[in-house]
Coordinates of C-alpha atoms in Angstrom, one line a residue:
M210 CA 21.1 51.3 12.8
E211 CA 21.5 52.1 16.5
N212 CA 24.1 49.5 16.7
Q213 CA 26.1 51.0 13.8
L214 CA 25.8 54.4 15.4
A215 CA 27.2 53.0 18.7
K216 CA 30.1 51.4 16.7
S217 CA 30.9 54.6 14.8
T218 CA 31.1 56.8 17.9
E219 CA 33.2 54.4 19.8
E220 CA 36.9 55.5 19.8
R221 CA 39.4 53.1 18.3
T222 CA 42.8 52.6 19.8
F223 CA 44.8 54.0 16.9
Q224 CA 42.2 56.4 15.4
Y225 CA 44.0 59.6 16.2
Q226 CA 47.4 58.6 14.9
D227 CA 47.1 60.5 11.7
S228 CA 46.0 63.7 13.4
L229 CA 48.7 63.9 16.0
P230 CA 51.1 66.9 15.7
S231 CA 54.6 66.4 14.4
L232 CA 57.5 66.4 16.9
P233 CA 58.8 70.0 17.0
V234 CA 62.4 71.2 16.7
P235 CA 63.1 73.5 19.7
S236 CA 64.8 76.9 19.1
L237 CA 68.6 76.6 19.1
E238 CA 69.0 79.6 21.4
E239 CA 66.7 78.2 24.0
S240 CA 68.3 74.7 23.9
L241 CA 71.8 76.1 24.3
K242 CA 70.7 78.4 27.1
K243 CA 69.1 75.4 28.9
Y244 CA 72.2 73.2 28.2
L245 CA 74.5 75.9 29.8
E246 CA 72.4 76.0 32.9
S247 CA 72.5 72.2 33.2
V248 CA 76.3 72.1 33.3
K249 CA 76.7 74.7 36.1
P250 CA 76.4 72.2 39.0
F251 CA 79.5 70.3 37.6
A252 CA 81.8 73.2 36.8
N253 CA 84.1 75.6 38.6
Q254 CA 84.1 79.2 37.3
E255 CA 87.0 78.6 34.9
E256 CA 85.5 75.5 33.4
Y257 CA 82.1 77.1 33.1
K258 CA 83.6 80.2 31.3
K259 CA 85.3 77.9 28.8
T260 CA 82.1 76.0 28.1
E261 CA 80.2 79.3 27.7
E262 CA 82.7 80.3 25.0
V263 CA 82.4 76.9 23.3
V264 CA 78.6 77.2 23.3
Q265 CA 78.7 80.8 21.9
K266 CA 81.0 79.8 19.1
F267 CA 78.8 76.8 18.3
Q268 CA 75.6 79.0 18.3
S269 CA 77.0 81.6 15.9
G270 CA 78.9 79.1 13.7
I271 CA 78.4 75.4 12.9
G272 CA 75.5 75.1 15.3
E273 CA 73.3 77.4 13.3
K274 CA 74.1 75.6 10.0
L275 CA 73.3 72.2 11.6
H276 CA 70.1 73.5 13.1
Q277 CA 68.9 74.7 9.7
K278 CA 69.6 71.2 8.2
L279 CA 67.7 69.7 11.1
L280 CA 64.7 72.0 10.4
E281 CA 64.9 70.8 6.7
R282 CA 64.9 67.2 7.9
A283 CA 61.9 67.9 10.1
K284 CA 59.9 69.2 7.2
G285 CA 59.9 65.8 5.5
K286 CA 59.2 63.7 8.6
R287 CA 56.4 63.7 11.2
N288 CA 59.0 62.7 13.8
W289 CA 62.5 63.8 12.9
L290 CA 64.0 61.9 15.8
E291 CA 62.3 58.5 15.6
E292 CA 64.7 56.5 13.3
W293 CA 67.8 58.1 14.8
W294 CA 66.8 57.4 18.4
L295 CA 66.0 53.8 17.6
N296 CA 69.4 53.3 16.0
V297 CA 71.6 55.3 18.4
A298 CA 69.9 54.4 21.7
Y299 CA 69.2 50.7 20.8
L300 CA 69.9 49.1 17.5
D301 CA 73.6 50.2 17.1
V302 CA 74.5 49.3 20.7
R303 CA 76.8 46.3 20.7
I304 CA 77.0 45.5 24.4
P305 CA 74.7 42.6 25.5
S306 CA 71.3 44.1 25.6
Q307 CA 69.4 41.6 27.7
L308 CA 71.1 42.8 30.8
N309 CA 72.2 46.3 29.9
V310 CA 69.1 47.6 28.0
N311 CA 66.1 45.5 28.9
F312 CA 63.7 46.6 31.7
A313 CA 62.0 44.2 34.0
G314 CA 59.5 44.2 36.9
P315 CA 57.4 41.9 39.1
A316 CA 53.6 41.5 38.8
A317 CA 51.8 42.9 41.8
H318 CA 49.5 39.8 42.3
F319 CA 51.6 38.7 45.3
E320 CA 50.3 41.7 47.2
H321 CA 46.7 40.3 47.2
Y322 CA 45.3 37.0 46.1
W323 CA 48.5 35.3 45.0
P324 CA 51.1 35.3 47.8
P325 CA 54.1 33.1 47.1
K326 CA 53.0 29.4 47.3
E327 CA 54.7 26.3 45.9
G328 CA 52.6 24.2 43.5
T329 CA 50.7 27.1 42.1
Q330 CA 52.9 28.0 39.1
L331 CA 50.9 26.2 36.4
E332 CA 47.4 27.0 37.5
R333 CA 48.1 30.7 38.1
G334 CA 50.1 30.8 34.9
S335 CA 47.1 29.7 32.9
I336 CA 45.0 32.5 34.4
I337 CA 47.6 35.2 33.9
L338 CA 48.2 34.1 30.4
W339 CA 44.5 34.2 29.6
H340 CA 44.2 37.8 30.8
N341 CA 47.2 38.8 28.7
L342 CA 45.6 37.1 25.7
N343 CA 42.4 39.1 26.3
Y344 CA 44.4 42.3 26.3
W345 CA 45.9 41.2 23.0
Q346 CA 42.4 40.7 21.6
L347 CA 41.4 44.2 22.8
L348 CA 44.4 45.6 20.9
R349 CA 43.6 43.6 17.7
K350 CA 40.0 44.9 17.9
E351 CA 41.2 48.4 18.7
K352 CA 39.1 48.5 21.8
L353 CA 41.9 49.5 24.2
P354 CA 41.0 53.1 25.3
V355 CA 43.1 55.9 23.8
H356 CA 45.4 57.5 26.4
K357 CA 44.6 61.1 27.0
V358 CA 45.8 64.1 29.1
G359 CA 42.6 66.0 29.6
N360 CA 41.0 65.8 26.1
T361 CA 44.3 65.6 24.3
P362 CA 45.0 62.1 22.8
L363 CA 48.5 60.7 23.2
D364 CA 50.4 58.6 20.6
M365 CA 49.4 54.9 20.9
N366 CA 51.9 53.5 18.3
Q367 CA 54.1 51.8 20.9
F368 CA 51.2 49.5 21.8
R369 CA 51.6 47.9 18.3
M370 CA 55.0 46.7 19.5
L371 CA 53.9 44.9 22.6
F372 CA 52.9 41.5 21.0
S373 CA 54.6 39.6 18.1
T374 CA 57.6 41.8 18.1
C375 CA 61.3 40.9 18.3
K376 CA 64.7 42.4 17.8
V377 CA 66.9 40.5 15.4
P378 CA 70.7 40.9 15.8
G379 CA 72.9 42.3 13.0
I380 CA 76.6 42.5 12.6
T381 CA 76.7 46.3 13.0
R382 CA 73.1 47.2 13.6
D383 CA 70.1 45.2 14.9
S384 CA 66.6 45.4 13.4
I385 CA 63.0 45.1 14.8
M386 CA 60.6 42.6 13.4
N387 CA 56.9 43.5 14.1
Y388 CA 54.3 40.9 13.0
F389 CA 51.3 42.4 14.9
R390 CA 48.2 43.4 12.8
T391 CA 44.9 44.7 14.0
E392 CA 41.8 42.8 12.8
S393 CA 41.1 45.4 10.2
E394 CA 44.6 45.1 8.8
G395 CA 44.6 41.3 8.4
R396 CA 46.1 38.2 9.9
S397 CA 48.3 38.3 13.0
P398 CA 50.3 35.4 14.5
N399 CA 48.3 33.6 17.2
H400 CA 50.9 31.3 18.8
I401 CA 52.9 31.7 22.0
V402 CA 56.3 30.2 22.8
V403 CA 57.0 28.5 26.1
L404 CA 60.6 28.1 27.4
C405 CA 61.4 25.6 30.1
R406 CA 64.7 24.0 31.1
G407 CA 66.6 24.9 27.9
R408 CA 63.7 23.7 25.6
A409 CA 61.2 25.6 23.5
F410 CA 57.6 24.7 22.7
V411 CA 54.9 26.4 20.7
F412 CA 51.1 26.3 20.6
D413 CA 48.2 28.3 19.2
V414 CA 46.0 30.3 21.5
I415 CA 43.0 30.4 19.1
H416 CA 41.2 27.1 18.6
E417 CA 38.2 26.9 16.1
G418 CA 38.0 30.7 16.1
C419 CA 37.9 31.1 20.0
L420 CA 40.5 32.0 22.5
V421 CA 41.7 29.0 24.6
T422 CA 40.5 29.1 28.2
P423 CA 42.6 28.8 31.4
P424 CA 41.8 25.1 31.8
E425 CA 42.9 24.5 28.3
L426 CA 46.1 26.6 28.8
L427 CA 46.7 24.7 32.0
R428 CA 46.7 21.4 30.1
Q429 CA 49.3 22.8 27.7
L430 CA 51.5 24.2 30.4
T431 CA 51.3 21.0 32.4
Y432 CA 52.2 18.9 29.4
I433 CA 55.4 21.1 28.8
H434 CA 56.3 21.2 32.5
K435 CA 56.0 17.4 33.0
K436 CA 57.9 16.7 29.8
C437 CA 60.8 19.0 30.8
H438 CA 61.0 17.7 34.4
S439 CA 61.1 14.0 33.4
E440 CA 63.5 14.3 30.4
P441 CA 67.0 15.8 29.9
D442 CA 67.4 19.6 29.6
G443 CA 67.5 21.1 26.2
P444 CA 70.5 23.0 24.7
G445 CA 69.2 26.4 25.8
I446 CA 69.5 28.3 22.5
A447 CA 67.8 31.3 24.2
A448 CA 71.0 32.0 26.1
L449 CA 72.6 33.2 22.8
T450 CA 70.2 36.3 23.0
S451 CA 72.1 37.4 26.1
E452 CA 75.4 37.7 24.2
E453 CA 77.2 40.7 22.8
R454 CA 75.2 41.7 19.8
T455 CA 77.7 41.1 17.0
R456 CA 78.7 37.7 18.5
W457 CA 75.0 36.7 18.7
A458 CA 74.5 37.9 15.1
K459 CA 77.3 35.6 13.9
A460 CA 76.1 32.7 16.0
R461 CA 72.6 33.1 14.5
E462 CA 74.0 33.2 10.9
Y463 CA 75.9 30.0 11.7
L464 CA 72.8 28.4 13.2
I465 CA 70.8 29.1 10.1
G466 CA 73.7 27.8 7.9
L467 CA 73.7 24.5 9.8
D468 CA 70.1 23.8 8.8
P469 CA 67.6 26.1 7.0
E470 CA 64.8 24.6 9.3
N471 CA 66.6 26.5 12.2
L472 CA 65.5 29.8 10.5
A473 CA 61.8 28.7 10.5
L474 CA 62.1 27.9 14.2
L475 CA 63.7 31.3 15.0
E476 CA 60.9 33.0 13.0
K477 CA 58.3 31.1 15.1
I478 CA 59.9 32.6 18.2
Q479 CA 60.2 36.1 16.7
S480 CA 56.6 36.2 15.5
S481 CA 55.1 34.6 18.7
L482 CA 52.7 36.8 20.7
L483 CA 55.0 36.6 23.7
V484 CA 57.5 34.2 25.3
Y485 CA 56.3 32.5 28.4
S486 CA 59.2 31.5 30.7
M487 CA 59.1 28.8 33.3
E488 CA 61.7 29.3 36.0
D489 CA 62.5 26.7 38.6
S490 CA 63.5 29.1 41.3
S491 CA 61.3 30.6 44.1
P492 CA 62.4 34.2 44.8
H493 CA 61.4 35.8 48.1
V494 CA 59.0 38.7 47.9
T495 CA 56.9 40.7 50.4
P496 CA 54.9 44.0 49.8
E497 CA 57.8 45.8 51.6
D498 CA 60.8 44.0 50.0
Y499 CA 61.1 43.5 46.3
S500 CA 64.9 43.0 46.0
E501 CA 65.1 39.3 45.4
I502 CA 62.1 39.0 43.0
I503 CA 63.4 42.0 40.9
A504 CA 66.9 40.5 40.7
A505 CA 65.4 37.1 39.6
I506 CA 63.4 38.7 36.8
L507 CA 66.2 40.9 35.6
I508 CA 69.0 38.4 35.9
G509 CA 67.4 35.0 36.0
D510 CA 68.1 31.9 34.0
P511 CA 69.2 33.0 30.4
T512 CA 68.1 29.7 28.9
V513 CA 64.4 30.4 29.6
R514 CA 64.0 34.0 28.3
W515 CA 64.4 35.3 24.8
G516 CA 66.3 38.6 25.5
D517 CA 65.3 40.1 22.2
K518 CA 61.6 39.6 22.6
S519 CA 59.4 42.6 23.4
Y520 CA 57.6 40.6 26.1
N521 CA 58.9 37.7 28.2
L522 CA 56.2 36.7 30.7
I523 CA 58.1 35.0 33.5
S524 CA 56.7 32.5 36.0
F525 CA 58.4 31.1 39.1
S526 CA 58.0 27.9 41.0
N527 CA 56.3 29.7 43.9
G528 CA 53.6 31.2 41.7
V529 CA 55.2 34.7 41.5
F530 CA 55.4 36.4 38.1
G531 CA 57.1 39.2 36.2
C532 CA 58.2 40.4 32.8
N533 CA 61.4 41.1 31.0
C534 CA 61.2 43.3 27.9
D535 CA 63.5 44.5 25.2
H536 CA 63.5 48.3 25.4
A537 CA 64.0 49.1 21.7
P538 CA 60.4 48.8 20.5
F539 CA 58.6 50.6 23.4
D540 CA 59.0 52.4 26.8
A541 CA 58.1 51.0 30.2
M542 CA 54.7 52.8 30.3
I543 CA 53.3 50.3 27.8
M544 CA 54.2 47.4 30.0
V545 CA 52.8 49.2 33.0
N546 CA 49.5 49.5 31.2
I547 CA 49.1 45.8 30.5
S548 CA 50.5 44.8 33.9
Y549 CA 47.9 46.9 35.6
Y550 CA 45.1 45.6 33.4
V551 CA 46.0 42.0 34.2
D552 CA 46.5 42.7 37.9
E553 CA 43.0 44.4 38.2
K554 CA 41.4 41.4 36.4
I555 CA 43.1 38.9 38.8
F556 CA 42.0 41.1 41.7
Q557 CA 38.4 41.3 40.5
N558 CA 38.2 37.6 40.1
E559 CA 39.9 36.8 43.5
G560 CA 42.7 35.1 41.7
R561 CA 40.5 32.4 40.3
W562 CA 39.0 31.2 37.0
K563 CA 35.2 31.3 37.3
G564 CA 34.3 30.0 33.9
S565 CA 33.8 26.5 32.4
E566 CA 36.2 23.7 33.3
K567 CA 35.6 22.0 29.9
V568 CA 38.7 21.3 27.9
R569 CA 38.4 20.9 24.1
D570 CA 40.5 18.5 22.1
I571 CA 43.3 20.9 21.3
P572 CA 46.6 19.8 19.6
L573 CA 49.4 19.4 22.1
P574 CA 52.3 21.9 22.1
E575 CA 54.9 21.2 19.5
E576 CA 58.6 21.3 20.5
L577 CA 61.0 23.5 18.5
I578 CA 64.0 21.3 18.1
F579 CA 67.0 23.1 16.7
T580 CA 69.8 21.3 14.8
V581 CA 73.0 22.1 16.8
D582 CA 76.6 21.1 16.7
E583 CA 79.7 21.4 19.0
K584 CA 80.3 25.0 17.9
I585 CA 76.8 26.1 18.8
L586 CA 76.8 24.3 22.1
N587 CA 80.1 26.0 22.9
D588 CA 78.7 29.4 21.9
I589 CA 75.8 28.7 24.3
N590 CA 78.1 27.9 27.2
Q591 CA 80.2 31.0 26.5
A592 CA 77.0 33.1 26.4
K593 CA 75.8 31.7 29.7
A594 CA 79.2 32.2 31.3
Q595 CA 79.5 35.9 30.3
Y596 CA 75.9 36.6 31.2
L597 CA 76.2 35.0 34.7
R598 CA 79.5 36.8 35.3
E599 CA 78.0 40.2 34.6
A600 CA 74.7 39.3 36.4
S601 CA 76.5 38.3 39.5
D602 CA 78.0 41.8 39.7
L603 CA 74.6 43.5 39.9
Q604 CA 73.3 44.8 43.3
I605 CA 69.6 45.4 43.6
A606 CA 67.9 47.1 46.5
A607 CA 64.1 47.4 46.1
Y608 CA 61.9 48.4 49.1
A609 CA 58.6 50.1 49.9
F610 CA 58.7 53.3 52.0
T611 CA 55.4 53.1 54.0
S612 CA 55.4 56.1 56.4
F613 CA 53.5 58.2 53.8
G614 CA 53.0 58.6 50.1
K615 CA 51.2 60.8 47.5
K616 CA 48.4 61.8 49.8
L617 CA 50.7 63.6 52.3
T618 CA 52.9 65.3 49.6
K619 CA 49.9 66.5 47.7
N620 CA 48.5 67.8 51.0
K621 CA 51.7 69.8 51.4
M622 CA 51.3 71.1 47.8
L623 CA 54.4 69.2 46.7
H624 CA 54.4 67.3 43.4
P625 CA 55.1 63.6 44.4
D626 CA 57.4 62.9 41.4
T627 CA 59.5 66.0 42.1
F628 CA 59.5 65.1 45.8
I629 CA 61.2 61.8 45.0
Q630 CA 63.6 63.3 42.5
L631 CA 64.8 65.9 45.0
A632 CA 65.0 63.4 47.8
L633 CA 67.3 61.3 45.5
Q634 CA 69.5 64.4 44.8
L635 CA 69.9 65.0 48.5
A636 CA 70.6 61.3 49.2
Y637 CA 73.2 61.2 46.4
Y638 CA 74.8 64.4 47.7
R639 CA 75.0 63.0 51.3
L640 CA 76.4 59.7 50.1
H641 CA 79.0 61.0 47.6
G642 CA 79.7 64.5 48.8
H643 CA 79.0 66.1 45.4
P644 CA 76.0 66.5 43.0
G645 CA 75.0 63.6 40.7
C646 CA 74.1 64.3 37.1
C647 CA 70.6 62.8 36.6
Y648 CA 68.4 61.6 33.8
E649 CA 64.7 61.5 34.4
T650 CA 62.4 60.3 31.7
A651 CA 59.8 62.7 30.3
M652 CA 57.2 61.4 27.9
T653 CA 56.6 63.1 24.5
R654 CA 53.6 61.1 23.5
Y655 CA 51.6 64.3 22.7
F656 CA 53.5 64.1 19.3
Y657 CA 53.4 61.6 16.5
H658 CA 55.4 58.5 17.5
G659 CA 56.8 60.5 20.4
R660 CA 58.8 58.6 23.0
T661 CA 60.9 60.3 25.6
E662 CA 63.0 63.4 26.5
T663 CA 65.6 63.9 29.2
V664 CA 64.8 65.9 32.3
R665 CA 68.1 66.8 34.0
S666 CA 67.1 66.7 37.6
C667 CA 70.4 68.0 39.0
T668 CA 69.7 71.7 38.7
V669 CA 71.5 74.6 40.3
E670 CA 68.5 75.1 42.5
A671 CA 68.5 71.4 43.7
V672 CA 72.3 71.7 44.5
R673 CA 71.8 74.9 46.4
W674 CA 69.1 73.2 48.5
C675 CA 71.3 70.1 49.1
Q676 CA 74.1 72.3 50.3
S677 CA 71.8 74.2 52.6
M678 CA 70.6 70.9 54.2
Q679 CA 74.2 70.0 55.0
D680 CA 75.1 73.5 56.4
P681 CA 74.0 73.8 60.1
S682 CA 74.2 77.6 59.9
V683 CA 71.3 77.8 57.4
S684 CA 67.9 78.4 58.9
L685 CA 65.0 76.1 58.5
H686 CA 63.1 78.9 56.7
E687 CA 65.9 79.4 54.2
R688 CA 66.2 75.7 53.6
Q689 CA 62.5 75.5 52.9
Q690 CA 62.6 78.4 50.5
K691 CA 65.5 76.8 48.6
M692 CA 63.6 73.5 48.5
L693 CA 60.5 75.2 47.0
Q694 CA 62.7 76.9 44.4
A695 CA 64.1 73.5 43.4
F696 CA 60.5 72.1 43.2
A697 CA 59.4 75.0 40.9
K698 CA 62.4 74.5 38.6
H699 CA 61.9 70.8 38.3
N700 CA 58.1 71.1 37.6
K701 CA 58.8 73.6 34.9
M702 CA 61.5 71.4 33.2
M703 CA 59.1 68.4 33.2
K704 CA 56.4 70.5 31.6
D705 CA 58.8 71.9 28.9
C706 CA 60.2 68.5 28.1
S707 CA 56.8 66.9 27.7
A708 CA 55.9 69.8 25.4
G709 CA 58.8 69.1 23.1
K710 CA 61.0 71.8 24.6
G711 CA 63.7 69.7 26.0
F712 CA 67.3 70.1 24.7
D713 CA 69.0 66.7 25.0
R714 CA 67.3 65.1 21.9
H715 CA 67.8 68.4 20.0
L716 CA 71.6 68.3 20.7
L717 CA 71.7 64.7 19.7
G718 CA 70.0 65.6 16.4
L719 CA 72.6 68.3 15.7
L720 CA 75.4 65.8 16.4
L721 CA 73.9 63.2 14.1
I722 CA 73.4 65.8 11.3
A723 CA 77.2 66.6 11.6
K724 CA 78.0 62.9 11.4
E725 CA 75.7 62.3 8.4
E726 CA 77.3 65.3 6.6
G727 CA 80.8 63.9 7.3
L728 CA 81.7 67.0 9.3
P729 CA 84.1 66.9 12.3
V730 CA 82.4 66.5 15.7
P731 CA 81.7 70.0 17.0
E732 CA 83.7 71.1 20.1
L733 CA 80.4 71.3 22.1
F734 CA 80.3 67.5 22.2
T735 CA 84.0 67.0 23.0
D736 CA 84.1 69.6 25.8
P737 CA 84.7 67.8 29.1
L738 CA 81.6 69.3 30.7
F739 CA 79.4 67.7 28.1
S740 CA 80.0 64.2 29.4
K741 CA 80.6 65.4 33.0
S742 CA 77.0 66.7 33.1
G743 CA 75.6 63.5 31.7
G744 CA 75.7 64.1 27.9
G745 CA 76.4 61.2 25.6
G746 CA 74.7 58.7 28.0
N747 CA 76.9 59.5 31.0
F748 CA 74.3 60.2 33.7
V749 CA 75.3 58.7 37.1
L750 CA 71.6 58.6 38.0
S751 CA 69.3 56.9 35.5
T752 CA 65.8 57.4 36.8
S753 CA 62.2 57.0 35.9
L754 CA 58.7 57.2 37.5
V755 CA 56.9 54.0 36.7
G756 CA 53.6 55.5 37.5
Y757 CA 50.9 55.8 40.2
L758 CA 49.7 52.2 40.0
R759 CA 50.8 48.9 41.7
V760 CA 53.5 48.3 39.1
Q761 CA 57.3 48.4 39.7
G762 CA 60.3 48.0 37.4
V763 CA 64.1 48.3 37.2
V764 CA 67.0 48.9 34.8
V765 CA 70.7 48.6 35.3
P766 CA 72.9 51.8 35.7
M767 CA 73.8 53.8 32.6
V768 CA 77.5 54.0 33.7
H769 CA 79.7 51.8 35.8
N770 CA 79.9 54.3 38.7
G771 CA 76.2 55.0 38.5
Y772 CA 72.7 53.9 39.6
G773 CA 69.5 52.8 38.0
F774 CA 66.6 54.2 40.1
F775 CA 63.0 53.3 39.2
Y776 CA 60.0 54.1 41.5
H777 CA 56.3 54.2 41.7
I778 CA 54.0 56.3 43.8
R779 CA 50.8 55.3 45.7
D780 CA 48.6 57.2 48.2
D781 CA 50.3 55.6 51.2
R782 CA 53.7 54.6 50.0
F783 CA 56.7 55.1 47.6
V784 CA 58.3 51.9 46.1
V785 CA 61.8 52.3 45.0
A786 CA 64.1 49.9 43.0
C787 CA 67.8 50.8 42.8
S788 CA 70.6 49.0 41.0
A789 CA 74.4 49.4 41.1
W790 CA 77.5 47.4 40.1
K791 CA 79.2 45.6 43.0
S792 CA 82.6 46.0 41.3
C793 CA 82.4 49.8 41.6
P794 CA 83.8 50.6 45.1
E795 CA 82.1 53.9 45.5
T796 CA 78.4 53.0 44.7
D797 CA 76.0 51.3 47.1
A798 CA 72.4 50.8 46.1
E799 CA 71.3 49.8 49.7
R800 CA 72.8 53.0 51.2
L801 CA 71.3 55.2 48.5
V802 CA 67.8 53.8 49.0
Q803 CA 68.1 54.2 52.8
L804 CA 69.3 57.8 52.5
T805 CA 66.5 58.6 50.0
F806 CA 64.0 57.3 52.6
C807 CA 65.7 59.6 55.3
A808 CA 65.4 62.5 52.9
F809 CA 61.7 61.9 52.5
H810 CA 61.3 62.4 56.3
D811 CA 63.6 65.5 56.3
M812 CA 61.6 67.1 53.5
I813 CA 58.2 66.6 55.2
Q814 CA 59.7 67.9 58.5
L815 CA 60.9 70.9 56.7
M816 CA 57.4 71.6 55.5
N817 CA 56.0 71.1 59.0
S818 CA 58.6 73.1 60.8
T819 CA 58.0 76.6 59.4
H820 CA 54.8 78.4 58.3
L821 CA 54.6 79.6 54.8

């Protein structure tokens, strides 16, 4: 009886899903007011006046009608945005998604018990895999704690998408296949796929009802590694996932047409818990310099990662690890959670396996051998060539700023996330001589199936402060006042956006309603200031806080003349990863990071130099 009682009071991972509030639709007037404010930094008086007229016309005319239709839609759905967002942001996108959409990041183990060391790839790999599989079991048993802010539960749905999930290419729109089930829902796939030197292998991770152990995993990985290093490379079918989406969809259809068995093999990969990638390279990494490792994870060998998979766990020859994930099914915070869990376990166990060395008689991995012909081999070569061409154009600068971190900013009563956002605004202003429209991710997981909203960090207040920092005639006191105003504005925006009161997703909803009704695109969306201020995915700064743990990540820029800027915050440091395209003459990721670090010092000096 006591046991049952303990069971019934224990929270289950997905137990609050049915009681979460629906995603609200903000007020039209509020959204348009916020939108108008956000375009100010990018307009002269005349341009602003014109946009103001466009917005007023929209509000009293077609905008109100579209808003009413959106409210109608929201009545019938717990999340009016979910399906639209998935399609517009991810599934309808035709550019190669592995490089342009996926996010990637290194595992933090190299900072403690697992510094880079040749000859450790397989043994460490067996341990890291085992901890990942334990996390999978926690999810299946719904024992992963519910995320909360105070006592308020957050939506946990994205965790269902972490394992056994894969995007499948379509001619005009991709789809997501999710095979994961909790134990109470029924059977869930229990095999993983290993990619090595252009070949693919599969094996089960449950044997006779028990999870395989690190020594057993080591035997499987060693078998695959030896086989691939003593025999010719495979065709590298995985490289096709790095192609332009429609081209990959056609190649996939052709592959299935060649031999129906190819479909069964593709489904094995799609349904696998995760893809484990074995890379031959040994990227450099130190706790201060992440540039090479991040580049290797984001743009490494396309034949050993399945670009459409929700989770590619990547291992390198020097025993360093990372992950590369399709962004469609979940946001980076989900990956941060499992990465931190695994890192903590490795840390607690001093990087070792302390259990039994016994290896049961487990079936050896089975190779997935695709039927291919000249056309497919040609498609693979083409895919590799286009991928490597684009990958070689990417510049990555990823470093730790170690002079201070969260402790000092909190001490100065400055929010650490806002601190970094404003430093970035100042760095961009100094580098480019004008404000940079900026997207920062806000989380909307207070709501059913909530994902993200846009915080537009380049505010009028931020720009006024940047200008004051560049004007020698402005006093320190005035600069400080302007900085604190910019902080207050940013903090309020972040709060509003997380509470469902942002405006970017609302405007997207209104545009999509117009499209669905077959109406002409309203002038609001064709007005030059709409895209100049970042609308329609035109933000020159695409940024996100990865969290307050030892986990770092990166994405590519949203636009050719822009930057991707991910960062995490610790007590004693800020770690920043910035990306830019080398072929754009005006952007420079290295310079932007260095100027951001300079801005950190300037901001703290500003707080030290005058008394409040």
